[in-house]
Short mmCIF file of C-alpha atoms in Angstrom, two decimals:
data_model
loop_
_atom_site.label_atom_id
_atom_site.label_comp_id
_atom_site.label_asym_id
_atom_site.label_seq_id
_atom_site.Cartn_x
_atom_site.Cartn_y
_atom_site.Cartn_z
CA MET A 1 -3.71 -13.01 -130.56
CA ALA A 2 -6.64 -12.30 -129.47
CA GLN A 3 -5.89 -9.34 -127.09
CA ARG A 4 -4.06 -7.47 -129.29
CA HIS A 5 -7.84 -7.15 -131.01
CA LEU A 6 -9.13 -3.24 -131.42
CA ASP A 7 -11.77 -2.22 -129.55
CA PRO A 8 -14.43 -0.63 -131.77
CA THR A 9 -16.42 1.40 -128.73
CA GLN A 10 -13.52 3.00 -127.32
CA PRO A 11 -12.46 6.20 -129.38
CA ALA A 12 -8.27 5.06 -130.78
CA ALA A 13 -10.54 2.55 -132.89
CA THR A 14 -13.78 4.00 -134.29
CA ALA A 15 -11.29 4.53 -137.40
CA PRO A 16 -8.48 3.36 -138.60
CA PRO A 17 -5.26 5.76 -138.15
CA PRO A 18 -5.71 8.97 -140.84
CA HIS A 19 -4.18 7.57 -143.99
CA PRO A 20 -3.05 10.92 -146.40
CA THR A 21 -4.54 9.07 -149.17
CA SER A 22 -8.08 7.30 -147.62
CA ALA A 23 -9.58 9.86 -145.20
CA SER A 24 -12.22 11.03 -147.26
CA ALA A 25 -14.41 9.94 -150.62
CA GLY A 26 -13.00 11.25 -153.84
CA THR A 27 -15.20 13.92 -156.13
CA GLY A 28 -15.53 14.76 -159.92
CA THR A 29 -17.42 13.13 -161.98
CA SER A 30 -20.31 10.39 -161.30
CA ALA A 31 -18.04 6.64 -160.58
CA GLY A 32 -18.68 3.85 -162.98
CA ALA A 33 -19.42 4.45 -167.25
CA THR A 34 -17.86 1.39 -167.32
CA ALA A 35 -19.94 0.26 -170.48
CA ARG A 36 -18.06 2.75 -172.24
CA GLY A 37 -14.21 1.77 -171.09
CA ASP A 38 -14.13 4.32 -168.05
CA ALA A 39 -12.72 2.98 -164.78
CA GLY A 40 -15.24 5.22 -162.95
CA ALA A 41 -14.69 8.77 -162.34
CA GLY A 42 -13.94 9.58 -158.36
CA PRO A 43 -10.86 7.88 -157.66
CA ARG A 44 -8.03 10.25 -156.92
CA ALA A 45 -5.10 10.73 -158.46
CA ASP A 46 -3.12 9.65 -155.65
CA ALA A 47 -5.35 6.07 -155.96
CA ASP A 48 -2.38 3.60 -155.22
CA THR A 49 -1.74 1.25 -152.23
CA ASP A 50 -2.04 3.38 -149.58
CA ALA A 51 -5.63 3.67 -150.34
CA LEU A 52 -5.69 0.21 -150.09
CA VAL A 53 -4.54 -0.51 -146.91
CA GLY A 54 -6.46 2.37 -145.49
CA TYR A 55 -9.93 0.71 -147.03
CA LEU A 56 -9.30 -2.12 -146.10
CA ARG A 57 -7.82 -0.79 -142.21
CA ALA A 58 -11.83 0.64 -142.46
CA GLN A 59 -13.78 -2.07 -144.14
CA ALA A 60 -12.11 -4.50 -140.66
CA THR A 61 -13.10 -1.72 -138.65
CA GLU A 62 -16.75 -1.52 -139.81
CA PHE A 63 -16.40 -5.53 -139.42
CA LEU A 64 -15.33 -5.92 -135.39
CA ARG A 65 -17.94 -2.87 -134.80
CA ALA A 66 -20.59 -4.38 -136.14
CA LEU A 67 -20.08 -8.29 -134.23
CA ARG A 68 -19.96 -5.34 -131.57
CA ARG A 69 -23.47 -4.23 -132.08
CA HIS A 70 -24.46 -7.41 -132.74
CA ARG A 71 -23.98 -8.78 -129.45
CA GLU A 72 -25.08 -6.20 -127.70
CA SER A 73 -28.43 -6.77 -129.47
CA GLY A 74 -28.55 -9.93 -128.10
CA THR A 75 -31.84 -11.15 -130.46
CA GLY A 76 -32.18 -13.54 -132.96
CA ALA A 77 -30.06 -15.99 -135.36
CA GLY A 78 -26.89 -15.26 -135.61
CA ASN A 79 -25.89 -14.14 -131.61
CA VAL A 80 -21.80 -13.60 -131.79
CA PRO A 81 -19.97 -14.94 -129.52
CA ALA A 82 -18.68 -11.69 -126.78
CA THR A 83 -16.15 -9.19 -127.89
CA GLY A 84 -14.34 -7.88 -125.59
CA PRO A 85 -13.61 -8.04 -121.91
CA ALA A 86 -15.73 -10.66 -120.72
CA THR A 87 -16.79 -10.54 -116.95
CA GLY A 88 -20.31 -12.81 -117.24
CA ALA A 89 -20.50 -16.52 -117.33
CA GLY A 90 -22.89 -17.74 -119.65
CA THR A 91 -25.62 -20.07 -119.10
CA GLY A 92 -24.94 -22.46 -121.36
CA PRO A 93 -23.26 -25.52 -120.46
CA GLY A 94 -20.53 -25.26 -123.90
CA ALA A 95 -18.09 -22.51 -122.44
CA LYS A 96 -15.15 -22.31 -124.10
CA LYS A 97 -12.42 -19.91 -124.33
CA GLY A 98 -13.90 -17.37 -127.35
CA ALA A 99 -10.73 -15.10 -129.64
CA GLY A 100 -13.23 -13.04 -129.29
CA ALA A 101 -14.24 -10.67 -132.51
CA GLY A 102 -13.58 -6.83 -130.90
CA ALA A 103 -11.71 -6.35 -128.05
CA GLY A 104 -9.72 -8.01 -125.86
CA THR A 105 -9.98 -11.22 -124.51
CA GLY A 106 -13.63 -13.49 -124.23
CA THR A 107 -15.15 -15.86 -122.27
CA HIS A 108 -18.48 -16.56 -124.03
CA ALA A 109 -20.94 -19.84 -122.98
CA GLY A 110 -23.06 -22.22 -124.70
CA ALA A 111 -23.05 -19.68 -127.95
CA ALA A 112 -24.97 -22.88 -129.67
CA THR A 113 -26.92 -23.92 -126.66
CA ARG A 114 -30.54 -22.87 -127.81
CA THR A 115 -32.93 -21.97 -125.27
CA GLY A 116 -36.09 -22.07 -127.53
CA ALA A 117 -37.33 -21.12 -131.05
CA GLY A 118 -34.91 -18.89 -131.97
CA THR A 119 -33.79 -18.26 -128.57
CA HIS A 120 -29.74 -19.17 -126.97
CA ALA A 121 -28.14 -18.81 -124.13
CA GLY A 122 -24.51 -17.88 -122.71
CA ALA A 123 -22.38 -15.12 -124.71
CA ASN A 124 -20.79 -12.82 -122.00
CA GLY A 125 -24.02 -14.24 -119.49
CA ALA A 126 -26.08 -10.90 -121.60
CA TYR A 127 -28.65 -12.36 -123.15
CA GLY A 128 -31.12 -15.62 -122.92
CA GLY A 129 -33.29 -14.42 -120.30
CA PRO A 130 -36.74 -14.65 -119.72
CA ASP A 131 -36.82 -10.75 -119.37
CA ARG A 132 -34.19 -10.03 -122.24
CA ALA A 133 -36.05 -7.34 -124.60
CA ALA A 134 -36.02 -8.51 -127.90
CA ALA A 135 -34.92 -5.98 -130.89
CA PRO A 136 -34.48 -7.89 -134.65
CA ALA A 137 -34.19 -4.70 -135.58
CA ASP A 138 -30.78 -3.78 -134.35
CA ASP A 139 -29.96 -7.74 -134.62
CA VAL A 140 -30.87 -7.71 -137.87
CA ASP A 141 -29.26 -4.34 -139.28
CA ALA A 142 -25.76 -5.86 -136.96
CA ALA A 143 -25.71 -8.59 -139.28
CA ARG A 144 -26.52 -6.93 -143.02
CA ALA A 145 -23.56 -4.68 -141.59
CA LEU A 146 -20.89 -7.33 -140.85
CA ARG A 147 -21.93 -9.30 -143.75
CA ARG A 148 -21.74 -5.96 -145.50
CA ALA A 149 -18.10 -5.60 -144.17
CA ALA A 150 -16.60 -9.23 -144.89
CA ARG A 151 -18.49 -8.70 -148.78
CA ARG A 152 -15.64 -5.81 -149.35
CA ILE A 153 -13.18 -7.07 -147.88
CA SER A 154 -12.84 -10.65 -149.81
CA ALA A 155 -13.49 -8.37 -153.00
CA THR A 156 -11.57 -6.07 -152.46
CA LEU A 157 -9.11 -9.19 -151.75
CA HIS A 158 -10.24 -10.56 -154.94
CA THR A 159 -9.62 -7.24 -157.45
CA PHE A 160 -5.86 -6.10 -155.58
CA GLN A 161 -4.12 -9.77 -154.91
CA PRO A 162 -1.12 -8.60 -156.52
CA LEU A 163 -0.56 -6.16 -153.83
CA LEU A 164 -1.11 -8.68 -150.88
CA ASP A 165 0.52 -11.46 -149.87
CA ALA A 166 -1.45 -14.12 -151.66
CA ASP A 167 -1.91 -16.60 -149.26
CA TRP A 168 -2.89 -14.99 -147.27
CA ALA A 169 -5.80 -13.74 -149.49
CA GLU A 170 -6.32 -16.96 -150.69
CA GLU A 171 -7.13 -17.84 -147.24
CA MET A 172 -8.80 -15.77 -146.49
CA ARG A 173 -11.78 -15.03 -149.44
CA PRO A 174 -13.49 -18.41 -148.71
CA GLU A 175 -13.07 -18.09 -144.74
CA LEU A 176 -15.52 -14.33 -145.64
CA ALA A 177 -18.06 -15.87 -148.30
CA TRP A 178 -18.81 -18.57 -145.84
CA LEU A 179 -19.44 -16.36 -143.03
CA SER A 180 -20.95 -14.06 -145.01
CA GLY A 181 -22.90 -16.68 -146.37
CA THR A 182 -24.22 -18.47 -143.76
CA LEU A 183 -25.63 -15.59 -142.17
CA ALA A 184 -27.54 -14.27 -144.89
CA MET A 185 -29.29 -17.55 -145.03
CA GLU A 186 -32.03 -16.96 -142.63
CA HIS A 187 -32.80 -13.69 -143.53
CA ALA A 188 -33.29 -14.99 -147.54
CA TYR A 189 -35.41 -17.59 -146.20
CA ALA A 190 -37.36 -15.52 -144.29
CA SER A 191 -37.98 -12.85 -147.02
CA ARG A 192 -38.47 -15.39 -149.81
CA LEU A 193 -41.44 -16.60 -147.61
CA GLU A 194 -42.99 -13.05 -147.47
CA ARG A 195 -42.22 -12.24 -151.01
CA LEU A 196 -44.37 -15.70 -151.53
CA LEU A 197 -47.07 -14.73 -149.47
CA GLN A 198 -47.75 -11.03 -150.99
CA ALA A 199 -47.27 -12.82 -154.20
CA LEU A 200 -50.48 -15.30 -153.12
CA HIS A 201 -52.23 -12.16 -152.37
CA ARG A 202 -51.85 -9.68 -154.80
CA LEU A 203 -52.62 -12.65 -157.42
CA SER A 204 -55.55 -13.56 -155.62
CA GLY A 205 -56.75 -10.38 -155.45
CA SER A 206 -57.37 -9.67 -151.97
CA THR A 207 -55.96 -6.51 -149.82
CA ALA A 208 -54.63 -8.01 -146.62
CA PHE A 209 -51.60 -7.87 -147.62
CA PRO A 210 -49.73 -10.24 -145.04
CA ALA A 211 -47.16 -7.91 -142.09
CA PRO A 212 -43.42 -8.43 -142.60
CA ARG A 213 -42.42 -11.38 -140.85
CA PRO A 214 -39.35 -9.93 -138.67
CA VAL A 215 -36.33 -12.12 -138.97
CA GLY A 216 -35.80 -12.57 -135.45
CA ARG A 217 -37.17 -14.54 -132.25
CA SER A 218 -40.27 -12.83 -132.20
CA THR A 219 -41.39 -14.86 -135.45
CA VAL A 220 -44.74 -16.93 -134.24
CA THR A 221 -45.05 -20.00 -137.34
CA THR A 222 -48.59 -21.16 -137.82
CA THR A 223 -49.97 -23.80 -139.68
CA VAL A 224 -53.28 -23.49 -141.04
CA PRO A 225 -55.95 -26.39 -141.10
CA PRO A 226 -56.95 -27.60 -144.32
CA GLY A 227 -60.44 -25.50 -145.75
CA VAL A 228 -59.43 -23.02 -143.45
CA SER A 229 -58.43 -19.69 -146.03
CA ALA A 230 -56.29 -17.34 -144.48
CA VAL A 231 -52.53 -17.44 -144.85
CA PRO A 232 -50.41 -17.62 -142.27
CA SER A 233 -48.81 -14.74 -140.66
CA VAL A 234 -51.56 -12.29 -141.18
CA PRO A 235 -52.35 -10.30 -138.04
CA ALA A 236 -55.52 -9.79 -137.04
CA THR A 237 -55.46 -5.76 -137.64
CA ALA A 238 -54.34 -6.33 -141.73
CA HIS A 239 -56.34 -3.79 -143.42
CA PRO A 240 -60.07 -5.72 -144.64
CA ALA A 241 -60.26 -7.52 -147.81
CA SER A 242 -62.38 -6.37 -151.04
CA ALA A 243 -66.27 -7.45 -150.69
CA ASN A 244 -65.27 -9.42 -154.36
CA ARG A 245 -62.49 -11.16 -154.31
CA GLY A 246 -61.71 -10.87 -150.19
CA ASN A 247 -60.37 -14.15 -149.24
CA LEU A 248 -57.61 -16.29 -150.57
CA THR A 249 -59.23 -19.07 -152.32
CA VAL A 250 -58.51 -22.55 -150.26
CA GLY A 251 -55.53 -23.58 -152.93
CA ALA A 252 -53.82 -20.17 -152.15
CA ALA A 253 -53.96 -20.59 -148.88
CA LYS A 254 -53.26 -24.47 -148.82
CA ALA A 255 -50.45 -23.03 -151.08
CA GLY A 256 -49.45 -20.50 -148.14
CA ALA A 257 -49.53 -22.63 -145.65
CA LEU A 258 -47.62 -25.06 -147.32
CA LEU A 259 -44.85 -22.72 -148.68
CA ASP A 260 -44.52 -22.17 -144.89
CA ARG A 261 -44.40 -25.05 -143.71
CA GLN A 262 -40.70 -25.45 -146.17
CA LEU A 263 -39.39 -22.37 -145.92
CA THR A 264 -39.71 -21.73 -142.25
CA LEU A 265 -37.94 -25.28 -141.65
CA ALA A 266 -35.25 -24.14 -144.09
CA ARG A 267 -34.81 -20.65 -142.03
CA THR A 268 -34.85 -22.93 -138.81
CA ARG A 269 -32.24 -24.87 -140.03
CA ALA A 270 -30.63 -21.26 -141.13
CA HIS A 271 -30.79 -20.50 -138.11
CA SER A 272 -29.36 -23.85 -136.00
CA THR A 273 -25.79 -23.56 -138.67
CA ALA A 274 -25.50 -19.91 -138.40
CA LEU A 275 -25.21 -20.26 -134.28
CA GLN A 276 -23.19 -23.15 -134.68
CA ALA A 277 -20.79 -21.30 -137.24
CA LEU A 278 -20.19 -17.80 -134.57
CA GLY A 279 -19.35 -20.61 -132.04
CA SER A 280 -16.40 -22.69 -133.77
CA SER A 281 -13.08 -22.18 -134.40
CA ARG A 282 -13.56 -21.56 -137.78
CA PHE A 283 -15.04 -18.40 -137.15
CA HIS A 284 -12.72 -17.29 -134.22
CA ALA A 285 -9.71 -17.85 -136.23
CA VAL A 286 -11.97 -15.65 -139.16
CA ALA A 287 -12.32 -12.88 -136.05
CA ASP A 288 -8.72 -12.74 -135.70
CA LYS A 289 -7.69 -12.86 -138.70
CA VAL A 290 -9.79 -9.16 -138.91
CA ALA A 291 -9.30 -7.88 -136.06
CA LEU A 292 -5.85 -8.19 -137.33
CA LEU A 293 -6.20 -6.32 -140.49
CA ALA A 294 -7.49 -3.95 -138.66
CA SER A 295 -3.99 -2.95 -137.27
CA GLU A 296 -1.81 -4.29 -140.42
CA VAL A 297 -2.57 -4.85 -143.85
CA PRO A 298 -0.14 -8.14 -145.45
CA LEU A 299 1.12 -7.13 -148.69
CA SER A 300 3.12 -8.70 -151.31
CA SER A 301 7.03 -7.54 -152.43
CA THR A 302 5.52 -4.87 -155.18
CA GLY A 303 2.74 -4.18 -152.48
CA ARG A 304 5.29 -3.12 -149.45
CA GLY A 305 7.86 -1.83 -152.18
CA ALA A 306 5.27 0.39 -152.89
CA ALA A 307 3.70 1.61 -149.48
CA ALA A 308 7.54 2.03 -148.30
CA ALA A 309 9.02 5.16 -148.61
CA PRO A 310 9.49 6.15 -152.06
CA ARG A 311 12.34 6.84 -153.43
CA PRO A 312 13.26 9.78 -155.66
CA ASP A 313 13.65 7.65 -159.50
CA THR A 314 10.35 4.67 -157.57
CA ALA A 315 6.71 5.43 -158.78
CA PRO A 316 3.83 4.46 -156.86
CA VAL A 317 1.68 1.01 -157.77
CA ASP A 318 -1.18 2.72 -159.06
CA LEU A 319 -4.24 0.56 -158.01
CA ARG A 320 -6.69 1.76 -161.43
CA PRO A 321 -5.10 -1.40 -164.06
CA LEU A 322 -6.10 -3.41 -161.22
CA ALA A 323 -9.84 -1.65 -160.89
CA THR A 324 -9.87 -1.44 -165.28
CA ALA A 325 -9.71 -5.58 -165.01
CA ALA A 326 -12.42 -5.66 -162.81
CA GLN A 327 -14.47 -3.14 -165.16
CA GLU A 328 -13.25 -5.07 -168.17
CA ARG A 329 -14.28 -8.51 -166.75
CA LEU A 330 -17.74 -7.04 -166.30
CA THR A 331 -18.12 -5.53 -169.36
CA ASP A 332 -17.59 -8.67 -171.34
CA ALA A 333 -20.38 -10.34 -168.78
CA VAL A 334 -22.55 -7.93 -170.22
CA ALA A 335 -22.19 -8.09 -173.88
CA ALA A 336 -22.63 -11.70 -173.27
CA LEU A 337 -26.08 -11.06 -172.24
CA PRO A 338 -29.44 -11.19 -174.44
CA LEU A 339 -29.72 -7.12 -173.55
CA VAL A 340 -31.93 -6.73 -177.12
CA THR A 341 -34.34 -9.59 -176.27
CA ALA A 342 -34.41 -8.64 -172.29
CA GLY A 343 -35.24 -4.74 -173.95
CA SER A 344 -38.29 -5.56 -175.28
CA PRO A 345 -41.28 -6.04 -172.95
CA TYR A 346 -43.51 -9.09 -172.42
CA ASN A 347 -40.94 -11.23 -174.33
CA ALA A 348 -41.63 -14.43 -171.89
CA GLU A 349 -37.80 -15.47 -172.99
CA ALA A 350 -37.73 -16.25 -168.40
CA LEU A 351 -40.71 -18.74 -168.80
CA VAL A 352 -38.63 -20.75 -171.34
CA HIS A 353 -38.54 -24.29 -170.15
CA GLY A 354 -40.94 -23.63 -167.11
CA LEU A 355 -42.10 -27.02 -167.39
CA SER A 356 -39.61 -28.64 -167.19
CA PRO A 357 -39.29 -31.60 -164.16
CA ASP A 358 -35.69 -30.79 -164.00
CA PRO A 359 -35.76 -29.43 -160.19
CA ALA A 360 -31.90 -27.54 -161.04
CA PRO A 361 -31.74 -23.68 -161.11
CA HIS A 362 -32.92 -22.31 -164.98
CA PRO A 363 -29.42 -22.24 -167.10
CA GLN A 364 -30.28 -18.49 -169.05
CA ASP A 365 -29.93 -17.16 -164.82
CA ALA A 366 -26.86 -18.28 -164.20
CA PRO A 367 -25.10 -15.38 -166.39
CA TRP A 368 -27.20 -12.52 -164.99
CA HIS A 369 -25.95 -14.15 -161.50
CA GLN A 370 -22.44 -13.57 -162.55
CA VAL A 371 -23.39 -10.50 -163.85
CA ARG A 372 -24.18 -9.31 -161.01
CA LEU A 373 -21.41 -10.68 -158.79
CA LEU A 374 -19.12 -9.13 -161.11
CA LEU A 375 -21.02 -5.91 -160.58
CA ARG A 376 -20.46 -5.83 -157.19
CA LEU A 377 -16.59 -6.41 -157.45
CA HIS A 378 -16.99 -3.21 -159.51
CA ARG A 379 -18.62 -0.87 -157.42
CA TYR A 380 -16.33 -2.05 -154.13
CA ALA A 381 -13.22 -1.49 -156.93
CA LEU A 382 -14.83 1.86 -157.43
CA GLU A 383 -14.62 2.67 -154.08
CA ALA A 384 -11.32 1.50 -152.99
CA LEU A 385 -9.61 3.49 -155.45
CA ALA A 386 -12.15 6.55 -153.78
CA GLY A 387 -10.97 5.96 -150.66
CA ALA A 388 -14.02 5.79 -149.13
CA ALA A 389 -15.17 5.81 -145.59
CA ALA A 390 -16.77 2.71 -144.26
CA GLY A 391 -20.32 4.38 -143.35
CA ASP A 392 -19.95 6.24 -146.92
CA VAL A 393 -19.38 4.28 -149.32
CA ASP A 394 -22.22 5.23 -151.64
CA ASP A 395 -22.33 8.64 -151.67
CA GLY A 396 -19.91 8.66 -154.56
CA THR A 397 -20.63 5.90 -155.84
CA ASP A 398 -23.30 5.88 -159.57
CA VAL A 399 -26.70 6.23 -159.49
CA ARG A 400 -26.27 3.96 -162.65
CA LEU A 401 -24.17 1.31 -161.26
CA LEU A 402 -26.70 1.08 -157.83
CA ALA A 403 -29.67 1.13 -160.11
CA ALA A 404 -28.41 -1.82 -162.32
CA GLY A 405 -27.58 -3.23 -158.84
CA GLU A 406 -30.91 -3.41 -157.60
CA ALA A 407 -32.56 -5.18 -160.26
CA LEU A 408 -30.02 -7.53 -160.62
CA ASN A 409 -30.65 -8.31 -157.00
CA ARG A 410 -34.60 -8.14 -157.54
CA HIS A 411 -33.28 -11.03 -160.88
CA ARG A 412 -31.74 -12.59 -158.08
CA ASP A 413 -35.11 -12.87 -155.45
CA ALA A 414 -37.55 -13.38 -158.12
CA ALA A 415 -35.26 -16.53 -159.70
CA GLU A 416 -35.32 -18.03 -155.99
CA ALA A 417 -38.80 -17.42 -155.81
CA ALA A 418 -40.11 -19.35 -158.24
CA ALA A 419 -37.69 -21.85 -157.46
CA ALA A 420 -39.21 -22.16 -154.22
CA ALA A 421 -42.96 -22.58 -155.52
CA ALA A 422 -41.65 -25.10 -158.24
CA GLN A 423 -40.50 -26.71 -154.95
CA ALA A 424 -43.77 -26.97 -153.05
CA ALA A 425 -45.72 -28.05 -155.90
CA ARG A 426 -43.12 -31.00 -156.65
CA THR A 427 -44.49 -31.71 -153.23
CA PRO A 428 -46.54 -35.77 -153.50
CA ARG A 429 -50.50 -36.24 -152.65
CA ILE A 430 -51.28 -32.53 -152.83
CA ALA A 431 -54.36 -31.07 -153.88
CA PRO A 432 -55.00 -30.62 -157.37
CA ALA A 433 -55.95 -26.06 -156.66
CA THR A 434 -52.87 -25.96 -154.61
CA ALA A 435 -50.76 -26.87 -157.28
CA TYR A 436 -52.88 -24.68 -159.41
CA ALA A 437 -52.09 -21.91 -157.21
CA LEU A 438 -48.52 -22.76 -157.10
CA GLY A 439 -47.91 -23.32 -161.20
CA VAL A 440 -49.71 -19.59 -161.33
CA LEU A 441 -47.36 -18.53 -158.70
CA HIS A 442 -44.26 -19.58 -160.12
CA ALA A 443 -45.29 -17.78 -163.08
CA ASP A 444 -46.22 -14.48 -162.18
CA GLN A 445 -41.84 -14.70 -160.36
CA ARG A 446 -40.67 -15.67 -163.84
CA HIS A 447 -42.68 -12.54 -164.98
CA GLU A 448 -40.71 -10.47 -162.69
CA VAL A 449 -37.63 -12.28 -163.50
CA GLU A 450 -38.04 -10.97 -166.90
CA ALA A 451 -39.29 -7.41 -165.76
CA ALA A 452 -35.65 -7.19 -163.17
CA ARG A 453 -34.10 -8.02 -166.64
CA TYR A 454 -35.31 -5.27 -169.03
CA ALA A 455 -34.89 -2.71 -165.80
CA PHE A 456 -31.45 -3.80 -165.80
CA GLN A 457 -30.75 -2.80 -169.41
CA HIS A 458 -32.94 0.51 -169.57
CA SER A 459 -29.93 1.00 -166.30
CA TRP A 460 -27.57 0.27 -167.61
CA ARG A 461 -27.82 1.37 -171.70
CA LYS A 462 -28.28 4.56 -169.49
CA GLU A 463 -26.13 7.05 -170.27
CA PRO A 464 -23.70 8.18 -166.84
CA ILE A 465 -24.76 11.94 -165.28
CA ARG A 466 -21.47 13.81 -165.55
CA LEU A 467 -21.23 16.87 -163.05
CA PRO A 468 -19.35 20.15 -164.27
#
């Protein structure tokens, strides 16, 4: 089966075979007047099963291309096993046959054998040596593209499941969600730590903001000794602090050190989990199925009948009713949100239950997180209707939907950062000054949650821009 994989680096596999309904993005009015019953302008009149097949094949090809880029970057967490003709043997002890998720067969060695903090050996013998230059930016971009394609394939299988083979779709969706979530955890912890450290500096009145922490093996974790007024990971070339409140207080510095220790530990565990996942047979099975998806989309009897040569008395299956159902689910979920309260600045609703001893996430955040997921499903359904290419999926999306999605992403990030600050404050035997700094940080992030809700309702209630 592995020998049937497409090679994204070869011209024949850089894009799926041309489809009459998936060659270009649709035109027309902006896509996404979702709150008012408009399924999104932009889908073409021939949004049928062929468009769905073309979209899925394009995303599968993008998935394979991202795997190849991820392997060739040769750095950091989540290096994928060898994809393509493997001629080099790895250095790890766990050599095994890999159903390479790119092209042809591949033999990778020691995909989960770490050679240091954040590095591992093997994967076609292309990296792991001391002279291998790190390229964390390329690795992060490839991992992001991999998650992006996996999310779109999974969402499309969910929205248009009646047209696809039911057993195959039900089996693929949780596997793609597992892969995307596993690869996202390390980046999420790194971003959360960066967000909290920057907030500590901002709340302390310091201008020496910490530099962004790269997601790769070049990250160095340091611990601030007690009494040292410096936040970890602040480079020596940072901007000089102000004369009045130049340095962090002892409490803020210790709070930063505590957060660094906890989130760096969580990030290291996520790194190890990603390495184990990408070297597992479960990942190889997912890669095999995605590789086959790039050449053949399993359709249901309804979908196969629509994709076949239509008879004069047979109407093609329209994708728009299924996309409209996804839109209606989103509209109903948004209607259940307290948008009136969120539209009032400084309403302090996000701070309710802020002193609760329950470590569980805020129950009021769950509906907003659900709307975020439904909004993503709606956007991807519009992309499938428009037949957007894998690299141009955002070009035809309504800016209102993009702004609303960005606000909900900020909402999720702030809520998770507030939970991390609260969890750190529950650490036994910490100094009162440290606990106070963490409490202020928690309240600040809950205010960010409130601001994100305000931004969402402001974007959602805007009238969509319609072009003549």
